Amino acid sequence: MFVMTPHLSALAGTDPIPHTYRHDGAGVLLCLWWPKRREWVPQLKLTETFIPWTEEWLWYFEDWLTTKVWAGGGEHPEPSRVLRFARRPARDMACR
C-alpha cells in the first residue's frame, strides 16, 4: 500500500519512517504484513485486510510522530540488511 498524500516524509522531517519499504517511486510504501508468513494472499478481501491494516499503520505512525517509538509491532531488521524493494522477491522482503 502506498500513501501519496499527506506526504509522510515531510511530516517525519529528517527521521526515517519505520515499518516501510524503500522504493524508487513516489509516496511511502507501507509494510503491512509479513510476506514470509503469507499473512495475505490474493483470495483475501481488501476490505478485511489492506484497508484496516493501513488504518492501523497510520494510527501508529501518528503516535510515532510524537513519541519516536514504533509501537505497532512487526519485524524491524537492521537497515544494513534491508535491500532495495525492486530487487527483492516478495517472500524475502523485510521492513525497515
mmCIF file with all atom_site columns, C-alpha atoms in Angstrom:
data_model
loop_
_atom_site.group_PDB
_atom_site.id
_atom_site.type_symbol
_atom_site.label_atom_id
_atom_site.label_alt_id
_atom_site.label_comp_id
_atom_site.label_asym_id
_atom_site.label_entity_id
_atom_site.label_seq_id
_atom_site.pdbx_PDB_ins_code
_atom_site.Cartn_x
_atom_site.Cartn_y
_atom_site.Cartn_z
_atom_site.occupancy
_atom_site.B_iso_or_equiv
_atom_site.pdbx_formal_charge
_atom_site.auth_seq_id
_atom_site.auth_comp_id
_atom_site.auth_asym_id
_atom_site.auth_atom_id
_atom_site.pdbx_PDB_model_num
ATOM 1  C CA . MET A 1 1  ? 0.000   0.000   0.000  1.00 0.00 ? 1  MET A CA 1
ATOM 2  C CA . PHE A 1 2  ? 1.359   3.409   -0.977 1.00 0.00 ? 2  PHE A CA 1
ATOM 3  C CA . VAL A 1 3  ? 0.464   6.633   0.827  1.00 0.00 ? 3  VAL A CA 1
ATOM 4  C CA . MET A 1 4  ? 0.709   9.500   -1.639 1.00 0.00 ? 4  MET A CA 1
ATOM 5  C CA . THR A 1 5  ? -0.819  12.259  0.490  1.00 0.00 ? 5  THR A CA 1
ATOM 6  C CA . PRO A 1 6  ? -0.326  13.509  3.051  1.00 0.00 ? 6  PRO A CA 1
ATOM 7  C CA . HIS A 1 7  ? 3.403   13.481  2.449  1.00 0.00 ? 7  HIS A CA 1
ATOM 8  C CA . LEU A 1 8  ? 4.519   11.266  5.325  1.00 0.00 ? 8  LEU A CA 1
ATOM 9  C CA . SER A 1 9  ? 8.195   12.057  4.714  1.00 0.00 ? 9  SER A CA 1
ATOM 10 C CA . ALA A 1 10 ? 7.502   15.760  5.183  1.00 0.00 ? 10 ALA A CA 1
ATOM 11 C CA . LEU A 1 11 ? 5.673   15.012  8.437  1.00 0.00 ? 11 LEU A CA 1
ATOM 12 C CA . ALA A 1 12 ? 8.577   12.847  9.637  1.00 0.00 ? 12 ALA A CA 1
ATOM 13 C CA . GLY A 1 13 ? 11.173  15.505  8.854  1.00 0.00 ? 13 GLY A CA 1
ATOM 14 C CA . THR A 1 14 ? 14.675  14.053  8.844  1.00 0.00 ? 14 THR A CA 1
ATOM 15 C CA . ASP A 1 15 ? 13.694  10.894  10.736 1.00 0.00 ? 15 ASP A CA 1
ATOM 16 C CA . PRO A 1 16 ? 13.448  7.700   8.661  1.00 0.00 ? 16 PRO A CA 1
ATOM 17 C CA . ILE A 1 17 ? 9.901   6.361   8.770  1.00 0.00 ? 17 ILE A CA 1
ATOM 18 C CA . PRO A 1 18 ? 9.792   2.931   10.417 1.00 0.00 ? 18 PRO A CA 1
ATOM 19 C CA . HIS A 1 19 ? 7.875   -0.040  9.075  1.00 0.00 ? 19 HIS A CA 1
ATOM 20 C CA . THR A 1 20 ? 8.168   0.968   5.409  1.00 0.00 ? 20 THR A CA 1
ATOM 21 C CA . TYR A 1 21 ? 9.911   -0.374  2.329  1.00 0.00 ? 21 TYR A CA 1
ATOM 22 C CA . ARG A 1 22 ? 12.426  1.588   0.298  1.00 0.00 ? 22 ARG A CA 1
ATOM 23 C CA . HIS A 1 23 ? 11.461  2.124   -3.329 1.00 0.00 ? 23 HIS A CA 1
ATOM 24 C CA . ASP A 1 24 ? 12.244  4.494   -6.183 1.00 0.00 ? 24 ASP A CA 1
ATOM 25 C CA . GLY A 1 25 ? 8.748   5.854   -6.820 1.00 0.00 ? 25 GLY A CA 1
ATOM 26 C CA . ALA A 1 26 ? 6.506   8.475   -5.292 1.00 0.00 ? 26 ALA A CA 1
ATOM 27 C CA . GLY A 1 27 ? 4.807   8.104   -1.934 1.00 0.00 ? 27 GLY A CA 1
ATOM 28 C CA . VAL A 1 28 ? 5.649   5.893   1.026  1.00 0.00 ? 28 VAL A CA 1
ATOM 29 C CA . LEU A 1 29 ? 5.328   2.116   0.677  1.00 0.00 ? 29 LEU A CA 1
ATOM 30 C CA . LEU A 1 30 ? 3.908   0.751   3.934  1.00 0.00 ? 30 LEU A CA 1
ATOM 31 C CA . CYS A 1 31 ? 4.879   -2.562  5.485  1.00 0.00 ? 31 CYS A CA 1
ATOM 32 C CA . LEU A 1 32 ? 1.518   -4.058  6.429  1.00 0.00 ? 32 LEU A CA 1
ATOM 33 C CA . TRP A 1 33 ? 2.149   -7.809  6.558  1.00 0.00 ? 33 TRP A CA 1
ATOM 34 C CA . TRP A 1 34 ? 4.927   -10.385 6.575  1.00 0.00 ? 34 TRP A CA 1
ATOM 35 C CA . PRO A 1 35 ? 5.357   -11.931 3.112  1.00 0.00 ? 35 PRO A CA 1
ATOM 36 C CA . LYS A 1 36 ? 7.371   -14.847 4.522  1.00 0.00 ? 36 LYS A CA 1
ATOM 37 C CA . ARG A 1 37 ? 4.405   -15.826 6.710  1.00 0.00 ? 37 ARG A CA 1
ATOM 38 C CA . ARG A 1 38 ? 1.899   -15.389 3.876  1.00 0.00 ? 38 ARG A CA 1
ATOM 39 C CA . GLU A 1 39 ? -0.405  -13.282 6.071  1.00 0.00 ? 39 GLU A CA 1
ATOM 40 C CA . TRP A 1 40 ? -2.020  -12.050 2.880  1.00 0.00 ? 40 TRP A CA 1
ATOM 41 C CA . VAL A 1 41 ? -2.938  -13.925 -0.288 1.00 0.00 ? 41 VAL A CA 1
ATOM 42 C CA . PRO A 1 42 ? -4.928  -12.610 -3.274 1.00 0.00 ? 42 PRO A CA 1
ATOM 43 C CA . GLN A 1 43 ? -8.024  -14.548 -2.208 1.00 0.00 ? 43 GLN A CA 1
ATOM 44 C CA . LEU A 1 44 ? -8.455  -12.348 0.886  1.00 0.00 ? 44 LEU A CA 1
ATOM 45 C CA . LYS A 1 45 ? -10.727 -9.306  0.726  1.00 0.00 ? 45 LYS A CA 1
ATOM 46 C CA . LEU A 1 46 ? -9.020  -5.919  0.678  1.00 0.00 ? 46 LEU A CA 1
ATOM 47 C CA . THR A 1 47 ? -11.772 -4.516  2.915  1.00 0.00 ? 47 THR A CA 1
ATOM 48 C CA . GLU A 1 48 ? -10.829 -7.064  5.578  1.00 0.00 ? 48 GLU A CA 1
ATOM 49 C CA . THR A 1 49 ? -7.049  -6.825  5.208  1.00 0.00 ? 49 THR A CA 1
ATOM 50 C CA . PHE A 1 50 ? -5.289  -3.917  3.496  1.00 0.00 ? 50 PHE A CA 1
ATOM 51 C CA . ILE A 1 51 ? -7.811  -1.232  4.414  1.00 0.00 ? 51 ILE A CA 1
ATOM 52 C CA . PRO A 1 52 ? -7.914  -1.927  8.188  1.00 0.00 ? 52 PRO A CA 1
ATOM 53 C CA . TRP A 1 53 ? -4.171  -2.694  8.223  1.00 0.00 ? 53 TRP A CA 1
ATOM 54 C CA . THR A 1 54 ? -3.488  0.681   6.593  1.00 0.00 ? 54 THR A CA 1
ATOM 55 C CA . GLU A 1 55 ? -5.746  2.465   9.069  1.00 0.00 ? 55 GLU A CA 1
ATOM 56 C CA . GLU A 1 56 ? -3.909  0.795   11.960 1.00 0.00 ? 56 GLU A CA 1
ATOM 57 C CA . TRP A 1 57 ? -0.499  1.611   10.439 1.00 0.00 ? 57 TRP A CA 1
ATOM 58 C CA . LEU A 1 58 ? -1.465  5.285   10.119 1.00 0.00 ? 58 LEU A CA 1
ATOM 59 C CA . TRP A 1 59 ? -2.608  5.353   13.760 1.00 0.00 ? 59 TRP A CA 1
ATOM 60 C CA . TYR A 1 60 ? 0.794   4.021   14.874 1.00 0.00 ? 60 TYR A CA 1
ATOM 61 C CA . PHE A 1 61 ? 2.548   6.459   12.528 1.00 0.00 ? 61 PHE A CA 1
ATOM 62 C CA . GLU A 1 62 ? 0.804   9.410   14.181 1.00 0.00 ? 62 GLU A CA 1
ATOM 63 C CA . ASP A 1 63 ? 1.794   8.037   17.583 1.00 0.00 ? 63 ASP A CA 1
ATOM 64 C CA . TRP A 1 64 ? 5.379   7.599   16.346 1.00 0.00 ? 64 TRP A CA 1
ATOM 65 C CA . LEU A 1 65 ? 5.492   11.238  15.207 1.00 0.00 ? 65 LEU A CA 1
ATOM 66 C CA . THR A 1 66 ? 5.205   12.350  18.835 1.00 0.00 ? 66 THR A CA 1
ATOM 67 C CA . THR A 1 67 ? 6.982   9.524   20.682 1.00 0.00 ? 67 THR A CA 1
ATOM 68 C CA . LYS A 1 68 ? 9.612   8.411   18.108 1.00 0.00 ? 68 LYS A CA 1
ATOM 69 C CA . VAL A 1 69 ? 8.856   4.845   19.280 1.00 0.00 ? 69 VAL A CA 1
ATOM 70 C CA . TRP A 1 70 ? 7.138   2.442   16.860 1.00 0.00 ? 70 TRP A CA 1
ATOM 71 C CA . ALA A 1 71 ? 4.522   0.666   18.999 1.00 0.00 ? 71 ALA A CA 1
ATOM 72 C CA . GLY A 1 72 ? 2.848   -1.134  16.102 1.00 0.00 ? 72 GLY A CA 1
ATOM 73 C CA . GLY A 1 73 ? 4.866   -4.317  16.372 1.00 0.00 ? 73 GLY A CA 1
ATOM 74 C CA . GLY A 1 74 ? 6.369   -6.124  13.429 1.00 0.00 ? 74 GLY A CA 1
ATOM 75 C CA . GLU A 1 75 ? 9.841   -7.172  12.442 1.00 0.00 ? 75 GLU A CA 1
ATOM 76 C CA . HIS A 1 76 ? 12.490  -4.492  12.055 1.00 0.00 ? 76 HIS A CA 1
ATOM 77 C CA . PRO A 1 77 ? 15.849  -5.738  10.743 1.00 0.00 ? 77 PRO A CA 1
ATOM 78 C CA . GLU A 1 78 ? 18.953  -3.597  10.849 1.00 0.00 ? 78 GLU A CA 1
ATOM 79 C CA . PRO A 1 79 ? 18.973  -1.034  7.995  1.00 0.00 ? 79 PRO A CA 1
ATOM 80 C CA . SER A 1 80 ? 22.098  -2.659  6.537  1.00 0.00 ? 80 SER A CA 1
ATOM 81 C CA . ARG A 1 81 ? 20.082  -5.859  5.956  1.00 0.00 ? 81 ARG A CA 1
ATOM 82 C CA . VAL A 1 82 ? 17.252  -4.157  4.064  1.00 0.00 ? 82 VAL A CA 1
ATOM 83 C CA . LEU A 1 83 ? 17.811  -4.222  0.311  1.00 0.00 ? 83 LEU A CA 1
ATOM 84 C CA . ARG A 1 84 ? 16.066  -2.117  -2.273 1.00 0.00 ? 84 ARG A CA 1
ATOM 85 C CA . PHE A 1 85 ? 12.393  -3.070  -2.759 1.00 0.00 ? 85 PHE A CA 1
ATOM 86 C CA . ALA A 1 86 ? 12.656  -3.555  -6.514 1.00 0.00 ? 86 ALA A CA 1
ATOM 87 C CA . ARG A 1 87 ? 15.441  -6.137  -6.249 1.00 0.00 ? 87 ARG A CA 1
ATOM 88 C CA . ARG A 1 88 ? 13.872  -8.497  -3.696 1.00 0.00 ? 88 ARG A CA 1
ATOM 89 C CA . PRO A 1 89 ? 11.316  -11.250 -4.164 1.00 0.00 ? 89 PRO A CA 1
ATOM 90 C CA . ALA A 1 90 ? 8.190   -10.607 -2.064 1.00 0.00 ? 90 ALA A CA 1
ATOM 91 C CA . ARG A 1 91 ? 8.851   -13.602 0.180  1.00 0.00 ? 91 ARG A CA 1
ATOM 92 C CA . ASP A 1 92 ? 12.217  -12.142 1.228  1.00 0.00 ? 92 ASP A CA 1
ATOM 93 C CA . MET A 1 93 ? 11.198  -8.523  1.816  1.00 0.00 ? 93 MET A CA 1
ATOM 94 C CA . ALA A 1 94 ? 11.687  -7.040  5.263  1.00 0.00 ? 94 ALA A CA 1
ATOM 95 C CA . CYS A 1 95 ? 10.515  -3.754  6.700  1.00 0.00 ? 95 CYS A CA 1
ATOM 96 C CA . ARG A 1 96 ? 12.915  -1.077  7.757  1.00 0.00 ? 96 ARG A CA 1
#
